JSON list of C-alpha atoms in Angstrom, two decimals:
[
{"chain": "A", "resi": 1, "resn": "MET", "atom": "CA", "xyz": [0.47, -0.13, 0.14]},
{"chain": "A", "resi": 2, "resn": "GLN", "atom": "CA", "xyz": [1.03, 3.41, -0.82]},
{"chain": "A", "resi": 3, "resn": "GLN", "atom": "CA", "xyz": [1.32, 6.04, 1.39]},
{"chain": "A", "resi": 4, "resn": "SER", "atom": "CA", "xyz": [1.27, 10.10, 0.45]},
{"chain": "A", "resi": 5, "resn": "LEU", "atom": "CA", "xyz": [3.62, 12.33, 2.34]},
{"chain": "A", "resi": 6, "resn": "THR", "atom": "CA", "xyz": [0.84, 14.58, 3.64]},
{"chain": "A", "resi": 7, "resn": "ASP", "atom": "CA", "xyz": [-0.72, 11.34, 5.06]},
{"chain": "A", "resi": 8, "resn": "SER", "atom": "CA", "xyz": [2.29, 10.89, 7.80]},
{"chain": "A", "resi": 9, "resn": "ALA", "atom": "CA", "xyz": [2.22, 12.02, 10.84]},
{"chain": "A", "resi": 10, "resn": "SER", "atom": "CA", "xyz": [5.62, 13.84, 10.45]},
{"chain": "A", "resi": 11, "resn": "TYR", "atom": "CA", "xyz": [4.01, 16.27, 8.42]},
{"chain": "A", "resi": 12, "resn": "ASP", "atom": "CA", "xyz": [1.21, 16.63, 10.85]},
{"chain": "A", "resi": 13, "resn": "GLU", "atom": "CA", "xyz": [3.33, 17.14, 13.39]},
{"chain": "A", "resi": 14, "resn": "TYR", "atom": "CA", "xyz": [5.04, 19.92, 11.16]},
{"chain": "A", "resi": 15, "resn": "LYS", "atom": "CA", "xyz": [1.45, 21.32, 9.77]},
{"chain": "A", "resi": 16, "resn": "ALA", "atom": "CA", "xyz": [0.99, 21.65, 13.73]},
{"chain": "A", "resi": 17, "resn": "GLY", "atom": "CA", "xyz": [4.29, 23.26, 14.25]},
{"chain": "A", "resi": 18, "resn": "ARG", "atom": "CA", "xyz": [4.12, 25.88, 11.44]},
{"chain": "A", "resi": 19, "resn": "VAL", "atom": "CA", "xyz": [0.54, 27.33, 12.79]},
{"chain": "A", "resi": 20, "resn": "LYS", "atom": "CA", "xyz": [1.80, 27.45, 16.05]},
{"chain": "A", "resi": 21, "resn": "ARG", "atom": "CA", "xyz": [4.75, 30.33, 14.67]},
{"chain": "A", "resi": 22, "resn": "ARG", "atom": "CA", "xyz": [3.45, 33.62, 14.36]},
{"chain": "A", "resi": 23, "resn": "VAL", "atom": "CA", "xyz": [5.73, 34.82, 11.53]},
{"chain": "A", "resi": 24, "resn": "PHE", "atom": "CA", "xyz": [4.03, 37.65, 9.81]},
{"chain": "A", "resi": 25, "resn": "ILE", "atom": "CA", "xyz": [7.07, 37.73, 7.84]},
{"chain": "A", "resi": 26, "resn": "LYS", "atom": "CA", "xyz": [9.70, 35.41, 6.10]},
{"chain": "A", "resi": 27, "resn": "ARG", "atom": "CA", "xyz": [13.08, 35.73, 6.08]},
{"chain": "A", "resi": 28, "resn": "PRO", "atom": "CA", "xyz": [13.94, 36.19, 2.34]},
{"chain": "A", "resi": 29, "resn": "GLN", "atom": "CA", "xyz": [10.87, 39.38, 2.57]},
{"chain": "A", "resi": 30, "resn": "LEU", "atom": "CA", "xyz": [12.74, 40.49, 5.66]},
{"chain": "A", "resi": 31, "resn": "TYR", "atom": "CA", "xyz": [16.18, 40.90, 4.45]},
{"chain": "A", "resi": 32, "resn": "PHE", "atom": "CA", "xyz": [14.56, 42.45, 0.80]},
{"chain": "A", "resi": 33, "resn": "MET", "atom": "CA", "xyz": [12.86, 45.11, 2.83]},
{"chain": "A", "resi": 34, "resn": "LEU", "atom": "CA", "xyz": [15.76, 45.43, 5.25]},
{"chain": "A", "resi": 35, "resn": "GLY", "atom": "CA", "xyz": [17.71, 46.10, 1.88]},
{"chain": "A", "resi": 36, "resn": "LEU", "atom": "CA", "xyz": [15.48, 48.24, 0.27]},
{"chain": "A", "resi": 37, "resn": "VAL", "atom": "CA", "xyz": [15.04, 50.42, 3.18]},
{"chain": "A", "resi": 38, "resn": "LEU", "atom": "CA", "xyz": [19.44, 50.49, 3.16]},
{"chain": "A", "resi": 39, "resn": "ILE", "atom": "CA", "xyz": [19.85, 51.92, -0.06]},
{"chain": "A", "resi": 40, "resn": "ASP", "atom": "CA", "xyz": [16.65, 53.97, 0.95]},
{"chain": "A", "resi": 41, "resn": "LEU", "atom": "CA", "xyz": [18.60, 55.87, 3.31]},
{"chain": "A", "resi": 42, "resn": "VAL", "atom": "CA", "xyz": [21.84, 55.50, 1.61]},
{"chain": "A", "resi": 43, "resn": "SER", "atom": "CA", "xyz": [20.50, 57.19, -1.33]},
{"chain": "A", "resi": 44, "resn": "VAL", "atom": "CA", "xyz": [19.48, 60.07, 0.84]},
{"chain": "A", "resi": 45, "resn": "TRP", "atom": "CA", "xyz": [21.88, 60.93, 2.75]},
{"chain": "A", "resi": 46, "resn": "LEU", "atom": "CA", "xyz": [24.27, 60.35, -0.37]},
{"chain": "A", "resi": 47, "resn": "GLY", "atom": "CA", "xyz": [22.23, 62.92, -2.04]},
{"chain": "A", "resi": 48, "resn": "TYR", "atom": "CA", "xyz": [22.37, 65.97, 0.71]},
{"chain": "A", "resi": 49, "resn": "PHE", "atom": "CA", "xyz": [26.15, 65.02, 1.27]},
{"chain": "A", "resi": 50, "resn": "ALA", "atom": "CA", "xyz": [26.97, 65.58, -2.50]},
{"chain": "A", "resi": 51, "resn": "GLY", "atom": "CA", "xyz": [24.44, 68.47, -2.68]},
{"chain": "A", "resi": 52, "resn": "TYR", "atom": "CA", "xyz": [26.51, 70.02, 0.34]},
{"chain": "A", "resi": 53, "resn": "THR", "atom": "CA", "xyz": [29.14, 69.43, -1.43]},
{"chain": "A", "resi": 54, "resn": "ILE", "atom": "CA", "xyz": [28.39, 71.49, -4.65]},
{"chain": "A", "resi": 55, "resn": "LEU", "atom": "CA", "xyz": [27.26, 74.45, -2.53]},
{"chain": "A", "resi": 56, "resn": "ASP", "atom": "CA", "xyz": [30.62, 73.92, -0.67]},
{"chain": "A", "resi": 57, "resn": "ARG", "atom": "CA", "xyz": [32.47, 74.23, -3.79]},
{"chain": "A", "resi": 58, "resn": "MET", "atom": "CA", "xyz": [31.03, 77.54, -5.30]},
{"chain": "A", "resi": 59, "resn": "LEU", "atom": "CA", "xyz": [30.75, 79.48, -2.36]},
{"chain": "A", "resi": 60, "resn": "PRO", "atom": "CA", "xyz": [33.29, 81.03, -0.93]},
{"chain": "A", "resi": 61, "resn": "ASP", "atom": "CA", "xyz": [35.22, 80.10, 1.50]},
{"chain": "A", "resi": 62, "resn": "ASN", "atom": "CA", "xyz": [33.91, 79.97, 5.48]},
{"chain": "A", "resi": 63, "resn": "GLU", "atom": "CA", "xyz": [30.37, 81.22, 3.79]},
{"chain": "A", "resi": 64, "resn": "LEU", "atom": "CA", "xyz": [28.76, 77.33, 4.45]},
{"chain": "A", "resi": 65, "resn": "GLY", "atom": "CA", "xyz": [29.22, 75.53, 8.18]},
{"chain": "A", "resi": 66, "resn": "PRO", "atom": "CA", "xyz": [30.10, 72.10, 8.11]},
{"chain": "A", "resi": 67, "resn": "PHE", "atom": "CA", "xyz": [28.07, 69.52, 7.22]},
{"chain": "A", "resi": 68, "resn": "SER", "atom": "CA", "xyz": [27.61, 68.37, 10.81]},
{"chain": "A", "resi": 69, "resn": "GLU", "atom": "CA", "xyz": [25.96, 71.44, 11.13]},
{"chain": "A", "resi": 70, "resn": "PHE", "atom": "CA", "xyz": [23.12, 70.03, 8.77]},
{"chain": "A", "resi": 71, "resn": "TRP", "atom": "CA", "xyz": [22.66, 66.45, 10.20]},
{"chain": "A", "resi": 72, "resn": "ARG", "atom": "CA", "xyz": [19.24, 67.03, 11.14]},
{"chain": "A", "resi": 73, "resn": "LEU", "atom": "CA", "xyz": [17.62, 68.11, 7.83]},
{"chain": "A", "resi": 74, "resn": "PRO", "atom": "CA", "xyz": [18.40, 64.26, 6.56]},
{"chain": "A", "resi": 75, "resn": "LEU", "atom": "CA", "xyz": [17.55, 62.91, 8.98]},
{"chain": "A", "resi": 76, "resn": "VAL", "atom": "CA", "xyz": [13.83, 63.86, 9.34]},
{"chain": "A", "resi": 77, "resn": "HIS", "atom": "CA", "xyz": [13.82, 63.24, 5.37]},
{"chain": "A", "resi": 78, "resn": "SER", "atom": "CA", "xyz": [15.24, 59.85, 5.86]},
{"chain": "A", "resi": 79, "resn": "LEU", "atom": "CA", "xyz": [12.78, 59.37, 8.56]},
{"chain": "A", "resi": 80, "resn": "ALA", "atom": "CA", "xyz": [10.27, 60.68, 6.49]},
{"chain": "A", "resi": 81, "resn": "LEU", "atom": "CA", "xyz": [10.66, 59.04, 3.25]},
{"chain": "A", "resi": 82, "resn": "ILE", "atom": "CA", "xyz": [10.75, 55.67, 5.69]},
{"chain": "A", "resi": 83, "resn": "ALA", "atom": "CA", "xyz": [7.92, 55.99, 7.45]},
{"chain": "A", "resi": 84, "resn": "ILE", "atom": "CA", "xyz": [5.85, 57.13, 4.34]},
{"chain": "A", "resi": 85, "resn": "PHE", "atom": "CA", "xyz": [6.71, 54.65, 2.19]},
{"chain": "A", "resi": 86, "resn": "PHE", "atom": "CA", "xyz": [5.46, 51.71, 4.88]},
{"chain": "A", "resi": 87, "resn": "ILE", "atom": "CA", "xyz": [2.12, 53.48, 5.31]},
{"chain": "A", "resi": 88, "resn": "GLN", "atom": "CA", "xyz": [2.09, 52.74, 1.59]},
{"chain": "A", "resi": 89, "resn": "ARG", "atom": "CA", "xyz": [3.73, 49.33, 1.87]},
{"chain": "A", "resi": 90, "resn": "MET", "atom": "CA", "xyz": [6.80, 50.14, -0.56]},
{"chain": "A", "resi": 91, "resn": "TYR", "atom": "CA", "xyz": [8.83, 48.26, 1.16]},
{"chain": "A", "resi": 92, "resn": "GLN", "atom": "CA", "xyz": [6.00, 45.04, 0.71]},
{"chain": "A", "resi": 93, "resn": "ARG", "atom": "CA", "xyz": [5.98, 42.93, -2.04]},
{"chain": "A", "resi": 94, "resn": "ARG", "atom": "CA", "xyz": [2.19, 41.37, -2.72]},
{"chain": "A", "resi": 95, "resn": "ARG", "atom": "CA", "xyz": [3.45, 38.44, -4.98]},
{"chain": "A", "resi": 96, "resn": "PRO", "atom": "CA", "xyz": [5.98, 37.29, -5.98]},
{"chain": "A", "resi": 97, "resn": "VAL", "atom": "CA", "xyz": [6.36, 38.46, -9.43]},
{"chain": "A", "resi": 98, "resn": "ALA", "atom": "CA", "xyz": [8.85, 37.37, -12.76]},
{"chain": "A", "resi": 99, "resn": "HIS", "atom": "CA", "xyz": [11.81, 39.42, -12.88]},
{"chain": "A", "resi": 100, "resn": "LEU", "atom": "CA", "xyz": [11.14, 40.10, -16.51]},
{"chain": "A", "resi": 101, "resn": "ASP", "atom": "CA", "xyz": [7.49, 41.61, -15.99]},
{"chain": "A", "resi": 102, "resn": "GLU", "atom": "CA", "xyz": [8.59, 43.51, -13.44]},
{"chain": "A", "resi": 103, "resn": "PHE", "atom": "CA", "xyz": [11.14, 45.18, -15.78]},
{"chain": "A", "resi": 104, "resn": "PHE", "atom": "CA", "xyz": [8.53, 45.04, -18.36]},
{"chain": "A", "resi": 105, "resn": "LYS", "atom": "CA", "xyz": [6.31, 47.19, -16.44]},
{"chain": "A", "resi": 106, "resn": "VAL", "atom": "CA", "xyz": [8.80, 49.08, -15.04]},
{"chain": "A", "resi": 107, "resn": "ILE", "atom": "CA", "xyz": [9.95, 50.07, -19.28]},
{"chain": "A", "resi": 108, "resn": "LEU", "atom": "CA", "xyz": [6.20, 50.66, -20.89]}
]
């Protein structure tokens, strides 16, 4: 007699253990989300620093303070950006989408 894998006792134990776990997000999804957040934060701070550097080179000496005096503005912008993106669920993928489909959606 052939037995199905889903009828075994070990599968029932596995299924019961899966139901008990309260994991809202899977590990790869979490890494993907953290990667997006990190990229956004680095982009904002690099953008502010690049803007500061360009402005510092164009203005005469002693008209612009050091970048450490302006850290509050990119901090507030970063926090607002991350909060808005989380509220709009831009860091969560709704379903697995093929990369080719996503590429054509962006292009078209």
